[in-house]
Coordinates of C-alpha atoms in Angstrom, one line a residue:
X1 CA 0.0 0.0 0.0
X2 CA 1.5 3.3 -1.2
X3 CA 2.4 5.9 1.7
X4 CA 0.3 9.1 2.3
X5 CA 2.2 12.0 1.5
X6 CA 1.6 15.1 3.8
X7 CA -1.1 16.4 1.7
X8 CA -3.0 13.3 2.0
X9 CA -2.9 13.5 5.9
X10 CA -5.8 16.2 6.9
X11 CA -5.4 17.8 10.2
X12 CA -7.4 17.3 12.9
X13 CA -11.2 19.0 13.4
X14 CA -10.1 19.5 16.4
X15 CA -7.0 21.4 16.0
X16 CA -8.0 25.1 15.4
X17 CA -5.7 27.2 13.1
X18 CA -2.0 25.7 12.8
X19 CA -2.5 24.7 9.2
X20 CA 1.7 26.1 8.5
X21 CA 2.6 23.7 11.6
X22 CA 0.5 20.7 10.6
X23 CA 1.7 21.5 6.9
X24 CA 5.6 21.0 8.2
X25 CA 5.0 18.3 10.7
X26 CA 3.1 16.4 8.0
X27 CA 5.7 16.8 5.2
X28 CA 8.5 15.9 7.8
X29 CA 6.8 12.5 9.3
X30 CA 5.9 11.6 5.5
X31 CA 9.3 12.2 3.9
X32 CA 10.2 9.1 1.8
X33 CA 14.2 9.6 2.1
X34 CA 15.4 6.2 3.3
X35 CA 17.3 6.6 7.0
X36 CA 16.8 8.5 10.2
X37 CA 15.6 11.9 10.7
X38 CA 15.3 14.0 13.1
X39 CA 12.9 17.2 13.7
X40 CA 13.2 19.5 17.2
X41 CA 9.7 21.5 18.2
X42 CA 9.6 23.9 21.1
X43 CA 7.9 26.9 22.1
X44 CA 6.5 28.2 25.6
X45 CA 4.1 26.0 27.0
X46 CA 0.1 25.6 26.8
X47 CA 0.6 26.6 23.0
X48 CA -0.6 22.9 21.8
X49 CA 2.6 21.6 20.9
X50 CA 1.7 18.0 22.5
X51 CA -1.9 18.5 21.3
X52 CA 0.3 18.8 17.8
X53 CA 2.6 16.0 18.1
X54 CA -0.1 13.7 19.5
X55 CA -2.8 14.2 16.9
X56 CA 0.3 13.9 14.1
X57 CA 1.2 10.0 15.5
X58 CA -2.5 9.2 15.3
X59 CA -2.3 10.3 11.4
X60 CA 0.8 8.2 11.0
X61 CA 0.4 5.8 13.2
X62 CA 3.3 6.6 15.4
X63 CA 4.6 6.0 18.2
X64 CA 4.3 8.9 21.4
X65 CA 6.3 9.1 24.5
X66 CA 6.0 12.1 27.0
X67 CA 8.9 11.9 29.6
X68 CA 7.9 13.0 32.9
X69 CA 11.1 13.9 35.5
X70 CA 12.5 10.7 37.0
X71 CA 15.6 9.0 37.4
X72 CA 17.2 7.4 34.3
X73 CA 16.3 4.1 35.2
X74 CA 13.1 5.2 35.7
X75 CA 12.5 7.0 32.5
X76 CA 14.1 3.9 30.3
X77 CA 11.2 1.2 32.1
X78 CA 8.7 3.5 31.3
X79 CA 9.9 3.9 27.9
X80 CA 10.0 0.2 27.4
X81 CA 6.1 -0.3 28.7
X82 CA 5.1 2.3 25.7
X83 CA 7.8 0.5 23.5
X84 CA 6.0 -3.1 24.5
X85 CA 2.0 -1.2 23.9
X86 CA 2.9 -0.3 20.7
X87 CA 4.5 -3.6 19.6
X88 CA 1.6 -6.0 21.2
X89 CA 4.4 -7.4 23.0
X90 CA 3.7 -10.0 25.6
X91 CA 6.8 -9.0 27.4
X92 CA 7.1 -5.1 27.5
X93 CA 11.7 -4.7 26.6
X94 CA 13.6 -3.5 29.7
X95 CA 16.4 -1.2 27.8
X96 CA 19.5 -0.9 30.7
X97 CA 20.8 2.1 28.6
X98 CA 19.3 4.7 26.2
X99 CA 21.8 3.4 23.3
X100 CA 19.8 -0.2 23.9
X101 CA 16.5 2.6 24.1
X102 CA 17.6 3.9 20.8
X103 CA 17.9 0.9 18.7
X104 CA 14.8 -0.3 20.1
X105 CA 13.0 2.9 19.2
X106 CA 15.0 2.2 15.2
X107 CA 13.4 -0.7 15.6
X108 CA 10.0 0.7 15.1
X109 CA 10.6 2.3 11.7
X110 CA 12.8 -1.2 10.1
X111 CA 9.9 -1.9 7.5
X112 CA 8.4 2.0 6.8
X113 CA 9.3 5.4 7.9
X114 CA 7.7 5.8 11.5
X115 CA 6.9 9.0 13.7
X116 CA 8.4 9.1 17.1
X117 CA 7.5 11.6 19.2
X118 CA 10.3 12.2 22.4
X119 CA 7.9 14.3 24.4
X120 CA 9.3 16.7 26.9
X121 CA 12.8 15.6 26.1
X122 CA 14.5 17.5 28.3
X123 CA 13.5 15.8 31.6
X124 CA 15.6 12.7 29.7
X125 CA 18.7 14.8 29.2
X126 CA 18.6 16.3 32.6
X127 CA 18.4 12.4 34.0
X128 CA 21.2 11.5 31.7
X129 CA 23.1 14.2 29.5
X130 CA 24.6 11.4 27.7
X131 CA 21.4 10.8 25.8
X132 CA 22.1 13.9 23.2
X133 CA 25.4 12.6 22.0
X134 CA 24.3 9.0 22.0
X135 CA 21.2 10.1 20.0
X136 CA 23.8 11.6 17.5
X137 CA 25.7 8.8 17.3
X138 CA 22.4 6.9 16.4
X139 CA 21.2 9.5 13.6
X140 CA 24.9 9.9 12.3
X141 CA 25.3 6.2 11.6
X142 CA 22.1 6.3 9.7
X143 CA 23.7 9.5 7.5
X144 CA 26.4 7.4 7.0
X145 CA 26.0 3.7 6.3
X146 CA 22.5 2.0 8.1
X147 CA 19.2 3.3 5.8
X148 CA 17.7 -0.2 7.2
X149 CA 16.1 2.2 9.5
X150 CA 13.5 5.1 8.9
X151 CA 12.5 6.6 12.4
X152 CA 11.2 10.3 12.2
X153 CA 12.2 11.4 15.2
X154 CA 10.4 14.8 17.5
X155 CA 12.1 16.1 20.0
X156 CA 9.8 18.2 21.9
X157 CA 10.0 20.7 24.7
X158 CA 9.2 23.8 26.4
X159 CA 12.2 24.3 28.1
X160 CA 13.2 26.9 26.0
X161 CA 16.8 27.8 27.0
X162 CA 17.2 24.0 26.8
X163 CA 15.8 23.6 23.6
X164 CA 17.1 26.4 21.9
X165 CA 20.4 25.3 22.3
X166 CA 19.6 21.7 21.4
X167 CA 20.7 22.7 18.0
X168 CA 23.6 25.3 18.7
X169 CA 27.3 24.8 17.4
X170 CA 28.1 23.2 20.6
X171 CA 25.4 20.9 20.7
X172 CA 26.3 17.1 19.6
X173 CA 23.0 17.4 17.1
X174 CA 24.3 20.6 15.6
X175 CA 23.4 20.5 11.9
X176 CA 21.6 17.0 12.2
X177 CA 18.3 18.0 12.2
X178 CA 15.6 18.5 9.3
X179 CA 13.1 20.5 11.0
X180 CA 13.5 23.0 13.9
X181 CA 9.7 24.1 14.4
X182 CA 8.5 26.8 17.1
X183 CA 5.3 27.1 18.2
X184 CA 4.1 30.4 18.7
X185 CA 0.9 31.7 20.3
X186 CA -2.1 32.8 18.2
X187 CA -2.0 35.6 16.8
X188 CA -4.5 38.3 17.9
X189 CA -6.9 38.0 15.3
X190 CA -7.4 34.3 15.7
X191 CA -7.0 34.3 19.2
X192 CA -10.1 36.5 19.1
X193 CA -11.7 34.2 16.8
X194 CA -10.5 31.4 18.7
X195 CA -12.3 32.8 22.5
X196 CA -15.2 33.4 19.9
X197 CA -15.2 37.2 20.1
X198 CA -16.6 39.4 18.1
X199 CA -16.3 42.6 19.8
X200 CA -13.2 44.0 18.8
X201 CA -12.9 46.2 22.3
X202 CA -13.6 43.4 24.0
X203 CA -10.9 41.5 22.2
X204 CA -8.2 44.1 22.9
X205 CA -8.8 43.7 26.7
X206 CA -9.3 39.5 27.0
X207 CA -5.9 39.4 24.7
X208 CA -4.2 42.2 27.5
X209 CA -4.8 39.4 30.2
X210 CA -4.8 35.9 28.3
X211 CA -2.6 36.2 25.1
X212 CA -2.8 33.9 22.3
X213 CA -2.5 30.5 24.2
X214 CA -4.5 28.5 23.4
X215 CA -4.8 26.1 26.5
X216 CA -6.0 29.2 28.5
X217 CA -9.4 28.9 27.6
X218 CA -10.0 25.3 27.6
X219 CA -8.1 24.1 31.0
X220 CA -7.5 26.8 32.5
X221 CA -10.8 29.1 33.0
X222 CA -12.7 26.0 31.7
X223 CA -13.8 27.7 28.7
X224 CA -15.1 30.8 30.7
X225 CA -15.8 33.4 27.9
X226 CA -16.3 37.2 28.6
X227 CA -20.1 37.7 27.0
X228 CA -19.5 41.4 26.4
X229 CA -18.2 44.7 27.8
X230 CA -20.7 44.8 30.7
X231 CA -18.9 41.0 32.0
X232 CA -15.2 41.5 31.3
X233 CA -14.6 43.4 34.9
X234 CA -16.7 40.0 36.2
X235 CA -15.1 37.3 34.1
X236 CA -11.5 39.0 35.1
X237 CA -12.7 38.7 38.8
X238 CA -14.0 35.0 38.4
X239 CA -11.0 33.7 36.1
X240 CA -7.4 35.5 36.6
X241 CA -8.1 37.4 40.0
X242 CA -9.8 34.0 41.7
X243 CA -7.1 31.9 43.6
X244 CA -9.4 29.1 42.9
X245 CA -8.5 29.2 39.3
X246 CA -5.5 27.9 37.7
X247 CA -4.5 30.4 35.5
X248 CA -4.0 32.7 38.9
X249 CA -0.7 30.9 39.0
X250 CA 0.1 30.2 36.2
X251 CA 2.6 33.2 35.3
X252 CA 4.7 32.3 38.6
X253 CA 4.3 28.7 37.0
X254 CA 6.0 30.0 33.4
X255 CA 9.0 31.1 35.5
X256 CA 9.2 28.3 37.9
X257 CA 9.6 25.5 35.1
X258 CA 12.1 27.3 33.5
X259 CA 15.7 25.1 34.8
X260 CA 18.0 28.5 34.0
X261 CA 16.1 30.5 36.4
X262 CA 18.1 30.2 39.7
X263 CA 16.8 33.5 41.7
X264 CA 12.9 33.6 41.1
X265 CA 12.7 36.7 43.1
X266 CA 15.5 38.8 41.6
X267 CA 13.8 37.5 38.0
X268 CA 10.2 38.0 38.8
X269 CA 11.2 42.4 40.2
X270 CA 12.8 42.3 36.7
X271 CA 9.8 41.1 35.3
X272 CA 8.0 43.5 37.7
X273 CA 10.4 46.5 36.3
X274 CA 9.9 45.8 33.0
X275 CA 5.7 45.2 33.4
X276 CA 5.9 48.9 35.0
X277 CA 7.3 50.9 31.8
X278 CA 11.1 50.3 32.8
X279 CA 12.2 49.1 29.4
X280 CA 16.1 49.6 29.0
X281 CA 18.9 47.9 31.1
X282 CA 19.5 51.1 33.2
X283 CA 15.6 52.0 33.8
X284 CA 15.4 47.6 35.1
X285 CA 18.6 47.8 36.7
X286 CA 17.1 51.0 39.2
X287 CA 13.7 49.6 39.0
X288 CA 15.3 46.3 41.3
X289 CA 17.9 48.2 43.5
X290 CA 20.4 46.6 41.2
X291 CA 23.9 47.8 39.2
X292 CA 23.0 47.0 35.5
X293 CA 26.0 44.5 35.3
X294 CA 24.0 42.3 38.1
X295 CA 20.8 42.0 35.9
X296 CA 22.6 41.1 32.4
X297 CA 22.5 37.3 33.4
X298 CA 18.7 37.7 34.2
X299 CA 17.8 39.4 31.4
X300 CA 19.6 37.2 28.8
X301 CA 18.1 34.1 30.7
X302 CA 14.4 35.5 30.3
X303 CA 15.1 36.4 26.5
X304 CA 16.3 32.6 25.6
X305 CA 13.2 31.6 27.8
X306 CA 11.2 33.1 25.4
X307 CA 9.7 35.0 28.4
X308 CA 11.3 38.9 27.3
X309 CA 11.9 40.3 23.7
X310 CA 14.4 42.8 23.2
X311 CA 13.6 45.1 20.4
X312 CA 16.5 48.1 18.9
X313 CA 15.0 51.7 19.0
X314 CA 14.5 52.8 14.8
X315 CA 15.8 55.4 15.5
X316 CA 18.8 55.3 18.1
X317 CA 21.3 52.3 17.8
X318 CA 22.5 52.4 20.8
X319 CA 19.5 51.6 22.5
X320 CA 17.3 48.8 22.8
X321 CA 13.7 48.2 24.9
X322 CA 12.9 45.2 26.4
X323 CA 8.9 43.6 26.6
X324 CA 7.4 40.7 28.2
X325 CA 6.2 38.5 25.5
X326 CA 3.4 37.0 27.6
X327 CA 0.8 39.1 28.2
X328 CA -0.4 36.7 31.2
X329 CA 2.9 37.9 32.9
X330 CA 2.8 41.5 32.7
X331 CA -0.9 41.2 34.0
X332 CA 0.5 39.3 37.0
X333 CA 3.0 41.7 37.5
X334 CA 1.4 44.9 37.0
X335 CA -2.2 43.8 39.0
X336 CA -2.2 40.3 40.5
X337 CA 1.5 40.3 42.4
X338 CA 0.7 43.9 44.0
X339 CA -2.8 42.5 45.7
X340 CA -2.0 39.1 46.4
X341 CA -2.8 39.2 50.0
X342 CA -6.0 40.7 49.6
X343 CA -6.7 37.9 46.4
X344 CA -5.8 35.1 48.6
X345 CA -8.5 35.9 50.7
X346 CA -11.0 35.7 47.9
X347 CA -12.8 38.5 49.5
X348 CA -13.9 41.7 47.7
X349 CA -12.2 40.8 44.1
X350 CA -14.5 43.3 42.7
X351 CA -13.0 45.5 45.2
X352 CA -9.5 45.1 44.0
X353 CA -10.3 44.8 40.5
X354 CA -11.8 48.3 40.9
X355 CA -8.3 49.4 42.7
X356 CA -6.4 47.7 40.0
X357 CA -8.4 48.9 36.9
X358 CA -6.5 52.0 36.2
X359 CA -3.1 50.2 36.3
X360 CA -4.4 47.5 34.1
X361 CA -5.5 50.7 31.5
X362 CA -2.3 52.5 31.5
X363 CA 0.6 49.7 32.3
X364 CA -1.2 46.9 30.4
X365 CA -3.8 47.8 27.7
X366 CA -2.2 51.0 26.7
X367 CA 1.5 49.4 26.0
X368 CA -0.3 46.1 24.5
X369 CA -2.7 47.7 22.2
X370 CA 0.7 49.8 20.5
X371 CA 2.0 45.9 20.2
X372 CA -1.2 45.0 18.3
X373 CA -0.6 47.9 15.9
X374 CA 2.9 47.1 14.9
X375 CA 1.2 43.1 14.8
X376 CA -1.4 44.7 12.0
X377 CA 1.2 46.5 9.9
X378 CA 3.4 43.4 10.7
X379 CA 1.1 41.0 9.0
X380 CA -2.3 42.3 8.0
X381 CA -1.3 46.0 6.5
X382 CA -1.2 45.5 2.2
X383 CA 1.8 47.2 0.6
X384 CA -1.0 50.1 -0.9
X385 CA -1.5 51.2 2.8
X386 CA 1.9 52.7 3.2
X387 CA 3.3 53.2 -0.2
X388 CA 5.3 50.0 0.2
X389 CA 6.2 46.2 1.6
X390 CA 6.5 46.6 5.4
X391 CA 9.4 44.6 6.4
X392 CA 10.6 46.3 10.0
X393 CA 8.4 47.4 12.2
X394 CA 9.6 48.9 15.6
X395 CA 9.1 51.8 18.1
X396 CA 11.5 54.6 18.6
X397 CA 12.5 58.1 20.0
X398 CA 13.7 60.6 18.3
X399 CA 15.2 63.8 20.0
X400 CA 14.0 66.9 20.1
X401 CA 17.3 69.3 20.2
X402 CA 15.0 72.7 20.6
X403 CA 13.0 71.4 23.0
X404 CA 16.0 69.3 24.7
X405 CA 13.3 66.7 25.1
X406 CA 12.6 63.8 22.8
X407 CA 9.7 61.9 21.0
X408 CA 8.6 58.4 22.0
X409 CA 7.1 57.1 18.2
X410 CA 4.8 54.0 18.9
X411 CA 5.1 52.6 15.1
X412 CA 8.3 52.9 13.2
X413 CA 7.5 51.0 9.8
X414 CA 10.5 50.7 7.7
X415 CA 10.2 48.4 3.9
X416 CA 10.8 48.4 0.6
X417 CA 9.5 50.9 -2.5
X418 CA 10.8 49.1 -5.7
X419 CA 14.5 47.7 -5.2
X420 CA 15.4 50.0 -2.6
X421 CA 15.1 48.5 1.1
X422 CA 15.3 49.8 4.1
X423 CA 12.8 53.3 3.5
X424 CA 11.1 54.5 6.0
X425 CA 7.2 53.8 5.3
X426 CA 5.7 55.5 8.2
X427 CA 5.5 56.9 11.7
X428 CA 2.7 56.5 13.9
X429 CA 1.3 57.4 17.5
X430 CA -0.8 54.8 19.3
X431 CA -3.8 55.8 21.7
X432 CA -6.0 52.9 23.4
X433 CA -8.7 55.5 25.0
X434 CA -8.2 58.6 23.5
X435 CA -10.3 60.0 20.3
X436 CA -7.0 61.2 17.9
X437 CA -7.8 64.5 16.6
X438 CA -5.1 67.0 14.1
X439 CA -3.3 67.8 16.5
X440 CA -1.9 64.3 16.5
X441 CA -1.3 64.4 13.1
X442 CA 1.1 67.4 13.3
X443 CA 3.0 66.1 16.1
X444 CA 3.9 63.3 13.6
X445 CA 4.6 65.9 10.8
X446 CA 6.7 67.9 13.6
X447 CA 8.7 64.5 14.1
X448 CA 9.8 63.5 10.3
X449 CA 10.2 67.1 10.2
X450 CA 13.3 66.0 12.8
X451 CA 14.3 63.3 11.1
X452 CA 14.7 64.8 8.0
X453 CA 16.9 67.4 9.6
X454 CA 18.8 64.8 10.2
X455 CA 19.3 63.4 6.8
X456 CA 17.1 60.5 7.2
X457 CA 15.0 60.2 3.9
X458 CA 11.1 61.3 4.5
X459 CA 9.8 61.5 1.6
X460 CA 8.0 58.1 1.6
X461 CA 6.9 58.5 5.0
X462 CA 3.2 58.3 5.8
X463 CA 1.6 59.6 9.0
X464 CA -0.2 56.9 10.9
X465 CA -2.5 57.5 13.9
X466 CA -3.9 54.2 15.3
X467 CA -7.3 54.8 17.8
X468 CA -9.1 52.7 19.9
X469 CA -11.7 54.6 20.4
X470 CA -12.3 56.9 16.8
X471 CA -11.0 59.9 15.1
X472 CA -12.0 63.7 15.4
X473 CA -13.9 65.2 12.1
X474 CA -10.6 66.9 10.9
X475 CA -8.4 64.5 11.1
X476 CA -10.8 62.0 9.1
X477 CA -11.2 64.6 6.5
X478 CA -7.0 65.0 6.2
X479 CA -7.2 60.7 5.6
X480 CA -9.7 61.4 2.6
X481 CA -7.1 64.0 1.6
X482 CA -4.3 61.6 1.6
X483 CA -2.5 62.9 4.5
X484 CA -2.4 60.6 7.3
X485 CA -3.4 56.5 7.5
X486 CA -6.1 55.7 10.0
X487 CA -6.5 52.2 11.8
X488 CA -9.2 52.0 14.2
X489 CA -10.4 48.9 15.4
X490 CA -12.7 47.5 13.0
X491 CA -9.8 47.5 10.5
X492 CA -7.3 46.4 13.4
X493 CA -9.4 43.2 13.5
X494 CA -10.4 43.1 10.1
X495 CA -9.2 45.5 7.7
X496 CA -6.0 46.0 5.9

């Protein structure tokens, strides 16, 4: 019988959006190449990866195995049960070694090519860090000589210092894998679609708190919805404010399960600085009561955890801003971790919601809804809507010499016009609850009137003002005029 390629292989009702990922998994676990190959896939957790992996061996008809933290001898018994279920074998094997493991798990894939899914790899490794190098040993013979063998093997984790270097120079699998596969959150759009939201306010807001993971709704408010503006303040109360709740913990959890993180409480006041509006090194660094040099270690720690970003300034090299990149944490940070006395009592919630509410505004919704708007010119704005193909899309300040102040621009779009790369697009100014009027616009006008006295080409440039809430009359009639783009919400969530 002729093997399904990965077109033939439908994904899952069941798995919502992720047709690129199914599309690469698929094509990887279907490859007809005789020998071994290998494929790593991370990302933070709760994004589905395991839902992914487990839904791609039923396709296949692979083989799944999700490591849990024991001892090596441990972890190689219960490997050997799973070996012995998938094999109807009356006497499950009893591997002493993961080498013995490893042929074993070959094994599977002698007559076709077989999926084999390693879940949560790196609770093996950390029982036995001879288990990379033996596993390359494995794979290179295969390269080289043995094609008897067919195993598609998935190394999955979410251990995301661990995995990201699991393919590094100085890794023993450096440059032996096929397929190095993140999985990323939802994007805003279909995380909206995906809480079944219509309401485009309301979508702002639930995304401020929950993000794009996906496991949020299901397990962890048991899919709890907001039904409209008048029940967000309630469903926040009853979901991420309740103790009773998972999800309460979960952003301490993110940081917990990370193995880098050594000093929770020197990483989670970093956090804390950066969920405040401290965004550079020196801003952290005085946020914590700390010399900048004793924060670099944290910092680069929580940017290969996946848990910070660090984004240059357009417009000054020398500086760069740092953002969480779970929205669930700088909620947890900026209202949860301040009232978590009062929350533990699970008295008067509505109380300290109502305390809370003007932080969660300005240090969470504010700074999240600018994200969204570099997101939309990111991946939803068409090259008509600035004159050209947005490829970089930052924030950025640009000083002000007369004033001796200096200009914090939201939206930096830099592209390409034609051949020429690199131009800058647009500027914009973000406001979450404030109707933009013309005197936004000629801030913007005031600033590329800066940076063109700096010799930075303006002449492409287009004036963006991006509104939560609506436009004034005049500045609507300079957009039919061609002077400035709008993006109000509507066209956030659906326009381009």
């Amino acid at each position: 019988m002729p093997r399904l390629s990965h077109r033939d292989i439908p994904k899952p009702s069941q798995i919502f959006d992720r047709d690129w990922e199914w599309s690469e998994l698929t094509a990887f676990a279907s490859n007809e190449e005789p020998g071994p190959h290998l494929a790593v896939v991370s990302g933070r957790r709760r994004q589905g990866k395991s839902f992914l992996l487990k839904a791609l061996t039923a396709a296949t008809n692979g083989f799944y195995f999700a490591a849990v933290e024991a001892t090596r001898a441990e972890s190689l018994s219960l490997l050997g049960e799973e070996i012995g279920r998938f094999t109807d074998a009356p006497v499950p094997p009893r591997p002493h070694h993961w080498s013995e493991a490893l042929e074993l798990l070959f094994d599977l894939a002698a007559q076709r090519p077989v999926t084999i899914v390693i879940d949560e790899f790196p609770y093996l490794v950390r029982g036995d860090a001879s288990l990379t190098s033996r596993l390359q040993a494995a794979i290179g013979a295969g390269f080289g000589r043995d094609l008897r063998h067919h195993p598609r093997i998935l190394l999955c984790g979410s251990a995301m210092s661990f995995m990201g270097g699991l393919l590094s120079g100085t890794s023993p699998l450096y440059g032996r894998a096929r397929l190095n596969l993140v999985v990323h959150s939802l994007g805003y759009r279909e995380a909206a679609e995906f809480w079944g939201i219509a309401d485009p306010r309301l979508a702002v807001l639930t995304h401020a708190v929950v993000g794009g993971t996906p496991a949020y709704r299901r397990e962890f408010v048991a899919n709890d919805v907001p039904e409209g503006m008048d029940d967000f303040d309630d469903w926040v109360c009853r979901t991420v404010l309740n103790p009773m709740r998972p999800i309460h913990a979960e952003a301490e959890f993110l940081l917990a399960a990370e193995p880098d993180v050594r000093d929770r409480a020197l990483y989670h006041s970093v956090l804390a600085a950066v969920a405040a509006g401290n965004h550079t090194s020196g801003g952290i660094a005085s946020a914590v009561g700390r010399k900048a040099t004793d924060i670099s270690q944290p910092l680069t720690v929580l940017k290969r955890c996946g848990l910070l970003t660090l984004e240059a300034d357009a417009f000054r090299g020398n500086r760069s801003a740092y953002r969480i990149a779970e929205p669930l944490i700088t909620f947890h940070h900026a209202v949860v971790r301040r009232n978590q006395a009062l929350m533990a009592e699970q008295r008067n919630l509505k109380a300290t919601w109502s305390l809370s509410r003007d932080t969660f505004l300005s240090k969470v919704v504010g700074p999240h809804f600018e994200q969204l708007c570099r997101e939309w010119v990111s991946w939803h704005a068409e090259p008509e809507t600035f004159g050209g193909l947005p490829i970089d899309v930052t924030s950025g300040t640009v000083a002000d010499p007369a004033t001796r102040t200096s200009h914090e621009v939201d939206v930096v779009v830099r592209g390409a016009v034609g051949q020429d790369h690199g131009i800058l697009l647009s500027i914009g100014e973000a406001k979450w609850n404030k109707v933009m009027n013309i005197g936004h616009l000629e801030r913007l006008r005031h600033i590329l009137g800066l940076l063109a006295a700096r010799g930075i080409d303006t002449s492409h440039a287009h004036p963006a003002c991006y509104s939560g809430v609506g436009f004034s009359a005049d500045l609507r009639a300079a957009a039919e005029r061609g002077e400035v783009v709008l993006v109000d919400l509507e066209r956030l969530y659906g326009g381009a």
